[in-house]
PDB file of C-alpha atoms in Angstrom:
ATOM      1  CA  ASP F   1     137.989 218.894 -24.880  1.00  0.00           C
ATOM      2  CA  GLY F   2     135.320 217.297 -27.047  1.00  0.00           C
ATOM      3  CA  SER F   3     137.409 214.355 -28.118  1.00  0.00           C
ATOM      4  CA  PRO F   4     136.043 210.942 -27.391  1.00  0.00           C
ATOM      5  CA  THR F   5     137.837 208.648 -24.959  1.00  0.00           C
ATOM      6  CA  ASP F   6     138.444 204.870 -25.149  1.00  0.00           C
ATOM      7  CA  ILE F   7     136.696 204.433 -21.750  1.00  0.00           C
ATOM      8  CA  ASP F   8     133.668 201.917 -22.096  1.00  0.00           C
ATOM      9  CA  LYS F   9     132.022 201.141 -18.743  1.00  0.00           C
ATOM     10  CA  ARG F  10     130.032 198.102 -18.826  1.00  0.00           C
ATOM     11  CA  ARG F  11     127.408 197.153 -16.214  1.00  0.00           C
ATOM     12  CA  PRO F  12     125.980 193.831 -15.092  1.00  0.00           C
ATOM     13  CA  VAL F  13     123.136 192.715 -17.391  1.00  0.00           C
ATOM     14  CA  ARG F  14     121.289 190.027 -15.422  1.00  0.00           C
ATOM     15  CA  ALA F  15     118.736 191.248 -12.881  1.00  0.00           C
ATOM     16  CA  ALA F  16     120.230 188.882 -10.381  1.00  0.00           C
ATOM     17  CA  ALA F  17     123.737 190.496 -10.659  1.00  0.00           C
ATOM     18  CA  VAL F  18     122.669 194.042 -10.144  1.00  0.00           C
ATOM     19  CA  PRO F  19     121.986 194.123  -6.452  1.00  0.00           C
ATOM     20  CA  ALA F  20     125.214 192.212  -5.572  1.00  0.00           C
ATOM     21  CA  ARG F  21     127.138 194.638  -7.674  1.00  0.00           C
ATOM     22  CA  LEU F  22     125.736 197.576  -5.705  1.00  0.00           C
ATOM     23  CA  LEU F  23     127.863 196.445  -2.739  1.00  0.00           C
ATOM     24  CA  SER F  24     130.826 197.847  -4.647  1.00  0.00           C
ATOM     25  CA  GLY F  25     129.270 201.374  -4.964  1.00  0.00           C
ATOM     26  CA  GLY F  26     127.829 201.013  -8.475  1.00  0.00           C
ATOM     27  CA  GLY F  27     125.733 199.010 -10.787  1.00  0.00           C
ATOM     28  CA  MET F  28     123.996 201.362 -13.083  1.00  0.00           C
ATOM     29  CA  THR F  29     124.715 204.666 -14.637  1.00  0.00           C
ATOM     30  CA  ALA F  30     122.328 207.470 -13.097  1.00  0.00           C
ATOM     31  CA  PRO F  31     121.448 209.317 -16.473  1.00  0.00           C
ATOM     32  CA  THR F  32     120.412 206.043 -18.055  1.00  0.00           C
ATOM     33  CA  MET F  33     118.065 204.780 -15.396  1.00  0.00           C
ATOM     34  CA  THR F  34     114.383 204.417 -16.153  1.00  0.00           C
ATOM     35  CA  GLY F  35     111.550 202.641 -14.453  1.00  0.00           C
ATOM     36  CA  ARG F  36     107.893 202.256 -13.991  1.00  0.00           C
ATOM     37  CA  ALA F  37     106.198 205.589 -12.781  1.00  0.00           C
ATOM     38  CA  GLU F  38     104.266 203.718  -9.936  1.00  0.00           C
ATOM     39  CA  VAL F  39     107.491 202.290  -8.582  1.00  0.00           C
ATOM     40  CA  LEU F  40     109.605 205.620  -8.863  1.00  0.00           C
ATOM     41  CA  LYS F  41     106.836 207.505  -7.121  1.00  0.00           C
ATOM     42  CA  VAL F  42     107.211 205.183  -3.966  1.00  0.00           C
ATOM     43  CA  PHE F  43     111.040 205.206  -4.209  1.00  0.00           C
ATOM     44  CA  ARG F  44     111.842 208.872  -4.423  1.00  0.00           C
ATOM     45  CA  TYR F  45     115.065 210.528  -4.005  1.00  0.00           C
ATOM     46  CA  SER F  46     115.875 210.992  -0.160  1.00  0.00           C
ATOM     47  CA  GLU F  47     116.457 214.470   1.156  1.00  0.00           C
ATOM     48  CA  ALA F  48     119.128 212.915   3.492  1.00  0.00           C
ATOM     49  CA  PHE F  49     121.511 212.798   0.546  1.00  0.00           C
ATOM     50  CA  THR F  50     122.876 215.921  -1.405  1.00  0.00           C
ATOM     51  CA  VAL F  51     124.886 213.543  -3.635  1.00  0.00           C
ATOM     52  CA  ARG F  52     124.443 209.970  -4.573  1.00  0.00           C
ATOM     53  CA  GLN F  53     120.620 210.047  -4.322  1.00  0.00           C
ATOM     54  CA  ASP F  54     120.456 207.877  -7.477  1.00  0.00           C
ATOM     55  CA  TYR F  55     122.577 205.187  -5.825  1.00  0.00           C
ATOM     56  CA  ASP F  56     120.590 205.414  -2.536  1.00  0.00           C
ATOM     57  CA  MET F  57     117.318 205.195  -4.532  1.00  0.00           C
ATOM     58  CA  LEU F  58     118.541 202.132  -6.683  1.00  0.00           C
ATOM     59  CA  VAL F  59     119.617 200.244  -3.654  1.00  0.00           C
ATOM     60  CA  ARG F  60     116.054 200.653  -2.026  1.00  0.00           C
ATOM     61  CA  VAL F  61     114.370 199.737  -5.390  1.00  0.00           C
ATOM     62  CA  ALA F  62     116.428 196.617  -5.878  1.00  0.00           C
ATOM     63  CA  GLU F  63     115.212 195.350  -2.512  1.00  0.00           C
ATOM     64  CA  HIS F  64     111.713 194.954  -3.782  1.00  0.00           C
ATOM     65  CA  HIS F  65     112.099 194.951  -7.529  1.00  0.00           C
ATOM     66  CA  LYS F  66     114.063 193.440 -10.301  1.00  0.00           C
ATOM     67  CA  VAL F  67     116.598 195.886 -11.845  1.00  0.00           C
ATOM     68  CA  ALA F  68     118.864 195.277 -14.884  1.00  0.00           C
ATOM     69  CA  ASN F  69     121.010 196.779 -17.784  1.00  0.00           C
ATOM     70  CA  LEU F  70     120.748 196.582 -21.393  1.00  0.00           C
ATOM     71  CA  PRO F  71     123.749 194.969 -23.042  1.00  0.00           C
ATOM     72  CA  ASP F  72     124.361 197.836 -25.516  1.00  0.00           C
ATOM     73  CA  VAL F  73     125.997 200.998 -25.120  1.00  0.00           C
ATOM     74  CA  LEU F  74     123.331 203.630 -25.687  1.00  0.00           C
ATOM     75  CA  HIS F  75     124.727 206.616 -23.542  1.00  0.00           C
ATOM     76  CA  PHE F  76     127.601 208.921 -24.126  1.00  0.00           C
ATOM     77  CA  HIS F  77     128.888 210.954 -20.961  1.00  0.00           C
ATOM     78  CA  ARG F  78     130.825 214.235 -21.162  1.00  0.00           C
ATOM     79  CA  ARG F  79     133.598 214.449 -18.527  1.00  0.00           C
ATOM     80  CA  HIS F  80     134.938 217.809 -17.490  1.00  0.00           C
ATOM     81  CA  ALA F  81     136.794 219.399 -14.505  1.00  0.00           C
ATOM     82  CA  GLY F  82     133.589 221.036 -13.085  1.00  0.00           C
ATOM     83  CA  GLN F  83     131.373 217.905 -12.759  1.00  0.00           C
ATOM     84  CA  VAL F  84     130.457 216.765  -9.388  1.00  0.00           C
ATOM     85  CA  THR F  85     132.642 213.821  -9.423  1.00  0.00           C
ATOM     86  CA  GLU F  86     135.572 216.158  -9.304  1.00  0.00           C
ATOM     87  CA  THR F  87     134.249 219.182  -7.509  1.00  0.00           C
ATOM     88  CA  LYS F  88     132.714 217.173  -4.600  1.00  0.00           C
ATOM     89  CA  ILE F  89     134.713 214.022  -4.470  1.00  0.00           C
ATOM     90  CA  ASP F  90     135.024 213.705  -0.668  1.00  0.00           C
ATOM     91  CA  ARG F  91     131.164 214.161  -0.391  1.00  0.00           C
ATOM     92  CA  LEU F  92     130.466 211.468  -2.966  1.00  0.00           C
ATOM     93  CA  ALA F  93     132.810 209.060  -1.145  1.00  0.00           C
ATOM     94  CA  ALA F  94     131.251 209.659   2.303  1.00  0.00           C
ATOM     95  CA  ALA F  95     127.614 209.141   0.819  1.00  0.00           C
ATOM     96  CA  THR F  96     128.652 206.159  -1.001  1.00  0.00           C
ATOM     97  CA  LYS F  97     130.195 204.605   2.200  1.00  0.00           C
ATOM     98  CA  GLN F  98     126.921 205.510   4.126  1.00  0.00           C
ATOM     99  CA  ILE F  99     124.898 203.656   1.494  1.00  0.00           C
ATOM    100  CA  ILE F 100     127.168 200.736   1.269  1.00  0.00           C
ATOM    101  CA  GLY F 101     126.954 200.576   5.214  1.00  0.00           C
ATOM    102  CA  TYR F 102     123.316 200.088   4.971  1.00  0.00           C
ATOM    103  CA  GLN F 103     123.744 197.199   2.720  1.00  0.00           C
ATOM    104  CA  ILE F 104     126.426 195.789   4.964  1.00  0.00           C
ATOM    105  CA  GLU F 105     123.985 195.991   7.832  1.00  0.00           C
ATOM    106  CA  ARG F 106     121.365 194.285   6.070  1.00  0.00           C
ATOM    107  CA  LEU F 107     123.728 191.250   5.994  1.00  0.00           C
ATOM    108  CA  GLY F 108     124.132 191.579   9.844  1.00  0.00           C
ATOM    109  CA  LEU F 109     127.698 192.650   9.572  1.00  0.00           C
ATOM    110  CA  ALA F 110     129.245 195.724  11.388  1.00  0.00           C
ATOM    111  CA  ALA F 111     129.487 198.739   9.315  1.00  0.00           C
ATOM    112  CA  THR F 112     132.191 200.411  11.269  1.00  0.00           C
ATOM    113  CA  PRO F 113     133.988 203.302   9.663  1.00  0.00           C
ATOM    114  CA  ASP F 114     137.065 201.208   9.194  1.00  0.00           C
ATOM    115  CA  ASN F 115     135.196 198.480   7.612  1.00  0.00           C
ATOM    116  CA  LEU F 116     133.441 200.884   5.326  1.00  0.00           C
ATOM    117  CA  ASP F 117     136.814 202.634   4.407  1.00  0.00           C
ATOM    118  CA  ARG F 118     138.472 199.285   3.555  1.00  0.00           C
ATOM    119  CA  HIS F 119     135.435 197.952   1.800  1.00  0.00           C
ATOM    120  CA  TYR F 120     135.047 201.036  -0.311  1.00  0.00           C
ATOM    121  CA  ALA F 121     138.782 200.640  -1.362  1.00  0.00           C
ATOM    122  CA  LEU F 122     138.280 197.008  -2.617  1.00  0.00           C
ATOM    123  CA  PRO F 123     137.252 198.180  -6.222  1.00  0.00           C
ATOM    124  CA  ARG F 124     139.464 201.372  -5.951  1.00  0.00           C
ATOM    125  CA  LEU F 125     142.659 200.124  -4.281  1.00  0.00           C
ATOM    126  CA  SER F 126     145.736 201.917  -5.573  1.00  0.00           C
ATOM    127  CA  LYS F 127     143.837 204.344  -7.600  1.00  0.00           C
ATOM    128  CA  PRO F 128     145.301 208.113  -7.084  1.00  0.00           C
ATOM    129  CA  LYS F 129     141.606 209.313  -6.464  1.00  0.00           C
ATOM    130  CA  LEU F 130     141.351 207.076  -3.487  1.00  0.00           C
ATOM    131  CA  ARG F 131     143.311 209.312  -1.123  1.00  0.00           C
ATOM    132  CA  ARG F 132     141.445 212.500  -2.648  1.00  0.00           C
ATOM    133  CA  GLN F 133     138.255 210.754  -1.611  1.00  0.00           C
ATOM    134  CA  GLY F 134     139.332 210.770   2.123  1.00  0.00           C
ATOM    135  CA  THR F 135     140.042 207.130   2.309  1.00  0.00           C
ATOM    136  CA  ALA F 136     143.616 206.264   3.443  1.00  0.00           C
ATOM    137  CA  VAL F 137     144.018 202.559   2.672  1.00  0.00           C
ATOM    138  CA  THR F 138     147.334 201.025   1.772  1.00  0.00           C
ATOM    139  CA  ALA F 139     147.831 197.886  -0.545  1.00  0.00           C
ATOM    140  CA  ASP F 140     149.805 195.725   1.858  1.00  0.00           C
ATOM    141  CA  ARG F 141     149.700 192.290   3.462  1.00  0.00           C
ATOM    142  CA  ALA F 142     147.514 193.701   6.448  1.00  0.00           C
ATOM    143  CA  TYR F 143     144.979 194.795   3.936  1.00  0.00           C
ATOM    144  CA  LEU F 144     144.918 191.490   2.048  1.00  0.00           C
ATOM    145  CA  ASP F 145     144.449 189.704   5.525  1.00  0.00           C
ATOM    146  CA  TRP F 146     141.681 192.015   6.277  1.00  0.00           C
ATOM    147  CA  ALA F 147     140.107 191.324   2.831  1.00  0.00           C
ATOM    148  CA  GLU F 148     140.145 187.640   3.265  1.00  0.00           C
ATOM    149  CA  ASP F 149     138.333 187.736   6.441  1.00  0.00           C
ATOM    150  CA  TRP F 150     135.827 190.362   5.415  1.00  0.00           C
ATOM    151  CA  LEU F 151     134.976 188.603   2.059  1.00  0.00           C
ATOM    152  CA  ARG F 152     134.519 185.322   3.768  1.00  0.00           C
ATOM    153  CA  ALA F 153     132.168 187.085   6.396  1.00  0.00           C
ATOM    154  CA  ILE F 154     130.054 188.656   3.630  1.00  0.00           C
ATOM    155  CA  ASP F 155     129.864 185.122   1.931  1.00  0.00           C
ATOM    156  CA  GLN F 156     128.820 183.430   5.090  1.00  0.00           C
ATOM    157  CA  ALA F 157     126.310 186.234   6.016  1.00  0.00           C
ATOM    158  CA  ASN F 158     124.591 185.959   2.744  1.00  0.00           C
ATOM    159  CA  ARG F 159     124.357 182.200   3.122  1.00  0.00           C
ATOM    160  CA  ASP F 160     122.701 182.710   6.318  1.00  0.00           C
ATOM    161  CA  LYS F 161     120.237 185.607   5.301  1.00  0.00           C
ATOM    162  CA  GLY F 162     120.059 185.128   1.557  1.00  0.00           C
ATOM    163  CA  VAL F 163     119.970 188.677   0.587  1.00  0.00           C
ATOM    164  CA  TYR F 164     121.787 188.295  -2.717  1.00  0.00           C
ATOM    165  CA  ASP F 165     121.864 185.703  -5.543  1.00  0.00           C
ATOM    166  CA  PRO F 166     124.760 183.533  -4.426  1.00  0.00           C
ATOM    167  CA  ARG F 167     126.122 183.079  -7.921  1.00  0.00           C
ATOM    168  CA  ALA F 168     126.271 186.705  -8.474  1.00  0.00           C
ATOM    169  CA  LEU F 169     127.743 187.448  -5.055  1.00  0.00           C
ATOM    170  CA  ASP F 170     130.274 184.828  -5.633  1.00  0.00           C
ATOM    171  CA  HIS F 171     131.325 186.330  -8.694  1.00  0.00           C
ATOM    172  CA  LEU F 172     131.869 189.621  -7.035  1.00  0.00           C
ATOM    173  CA  LEU F 173     133.563 188.277  -4.105  1.00  0.00           C
ATOM    174  CA  GLY F 174     136.053 186.279  -6.511  1.00  0.00           C
ATOM    175  CA  TRP F 175     136.810 189.404  -8.398  1.00  0.00           C
ATOM    176  CA  PHE F 176     137.520 191.557  -5.237  1.00  0.00           C
ATOM    177  CA  TRP F 177     139.821 188.727  -3.955  1.00  0.00           C
ATOM    178  CA  PHE F 178     141.849 188.341  -7.258  1.00  0.00           C
ATOM    179  CA  ARG F 179     142.136 192.171  -7.664  1.00  0.00           C
ATOM    180  CA  THR F 180     143.060 192.662  -4.122  1.00  0.00           C
ATOM    181  CA  ALA F 181     145.896 190.114  -4.340  1.00  0.00           C
ATOM    182  CA  PHE F 182     146.932 191.470  -7.580  1.00  0.00           C
ATOM    183  CA  LYS F 183     147.195 195.078  -6.146  1.00  0.00           C
ATOM    184  CA  VAL F 184     149.112 193.974  -3.039  1.00  0.00           C
ATOM    185  CA  SER F 185     151.363 191.679  -5.106  1.00  0.00           C
ATOM    186  CA  ARG F 186     152.787 194.746  -6.832  1.00  0.00           C
ATOM    187  CA  VAL F 187     153.935 196.119  -3.631  1.00  0.00           C
ATOM    188  CA  GLU F 188     154.615 193.033  -1.483  1.00  0.00           C
ATOM    189  CA  GLY F 189     155.941 190.607  -4.183  1.00  0.00           C
ATOM    190  CA  ILE F 190     154.984 187.324  -5.631  1.00  0.00           C
ATOM    191  CA  GLY F 191     154.590 185.473  -2.210  1.00  0.00           C
ATOM    192  CA  VAL F 192     151.114 187.196  -2.036  1.00  0.00           C
ATOM    193  CA  TRP F 193     149.924 184.612  -4.466  1.00  0.00           C
ATOM    194  CA  ARG F 194     150.533 181.748  -2.066  1.00  0.00           C
ATOM    195  CA  ALA F 195     148.242 183.413   0.392  1.00  0.00           C
ATOM    196  CA  PHE F 196     145.682 184.065  -2.467  1.00  0.00           C
ATOM    197  CA  SER F 197     145.700 180.420  -3.615  1.00  0.00           C
ATOM    198  CA  ARG F 198     145.469 179.000   0.043  1.00  0.00           C
ATOM    199  CA  SER F 199     142.262 180.848   0.719  1.00  0.00           C
ATOM    200  CA  SER F 200     138.958 179.329   0.190  1.00  0.00           C
ATOM    201  CA  LEU F 201     138.019 182.530  -1.903  1.00  0.00           C
ATOM    202  CA  ALA F 202     140.411 181.385  -4.651  1.00  0.00           C
ATOM    203  CA  ARG F 203     137.792 178.945  -5.941  1.00  0.00           C
ATOM    204  CA  LEU F 204     135.548 182.134  -6.564  1.00  0.00           C
ATOM    205  CA  ALA F 205     138.265 184.074  -8.516  1.00  0.00           C
ATOM    206  CA  PRO F 206     138.040 182.270 -11.903  1.00  0.00           C
ATOM    207  CA  ALA F 207     134.358 182.910 -12.420  1.00  0.00           C
ATOM    208  CA  GLY F 208     134.689 186.537 -11.092  1.00  0.00           C
ATOM    209  CA  VAL F 209     137.564 187.322 -13.257  1.00  0.00           C
ATOM    210  CA  ALA F 210     135.749 185.847 -16.375  1.00  0.00           C
ATOM    211  CA  VAL F 211     132.837 187.818 -15.765  1.00  0.00           C
ATOM    212  CA  ARG F 212     134.786 191.010 -15.823  1.00  0.00           C
ATOM    213  CA  LEU F 213     136.785 189.946 -18.910  1.00  0.00           C
ATOM    214  CA  SER F 214     133.585 189.066 -20.782  1.00  0.00           C
ATOM    215  CA  ARG F 215     132.136 192.543 -20.210  1.00  0.00           C
ATOM    216  CA  SER F 216     135.502 194.049 -21.657  1.00  0.00           C
ATOM    217  CA  ALA F 217     135.355 191.645 -24.668  1.00  0.00           C
ATOM    218  CA  ALA F 218     131.901 192.854 -25.377  1.00  0.00           C
ATOM    219  CA  ALA F 219     133.168 196.526 -25.716  1.00  0.00           C
ATOM    220  CA  PRO F 220     133.062 197.828 -29.447  1.00  0.00           C
ATOM    221  CA  GLY F 221     136.289 197.478 -31.196  1.00  0.00           C
ATOM    222  CA  SER F 222     137.852 194.925 -28.732  1.00  0.00           C
TER     223      SER F 222
END
């Protein structure tokens, strides 16, 4: 309606952190992306995608070049009911999962439909929009158990293949593990935190949470 919101989206600044963040389905804001012409002429938008072409291109660019974000907020984005993120929500989710699947397979893991649905839910668990996106994942103990096994598998696969910066990936996995436990605990109760603390992933959580909080603290007026 023309009124500014208090939403301030912060992206990872360090070049080493962006590729790992791409595993969550984001890492940069499309309208702000710039690059060298000789690079963008090679990594063009793929005609295989009608949505999320920017995300697909960024994943491919990040395999061969450094990508990073500026620490300052320089872009203001207008939100409205007619934008693609509202009118093509299911297609956006399907394309995002496909591109995440490509990254998962680079690690040598199985990008099955079930794994992709559950992985896609990691930063979106319990959000009302999740079901509208065609992803029926419940915040329960079974999901927590899956998340522990899955995140540990990603960690081990990266240790074997060295696809992502280990520190940046640890921060992402730690944040996912904390966030999943928090969301599940709201349904299953405080006992979830015992399972959280027993996991080897718990050692990654403090740094992952600290990184997220530091981005929030950097927001204007906070």
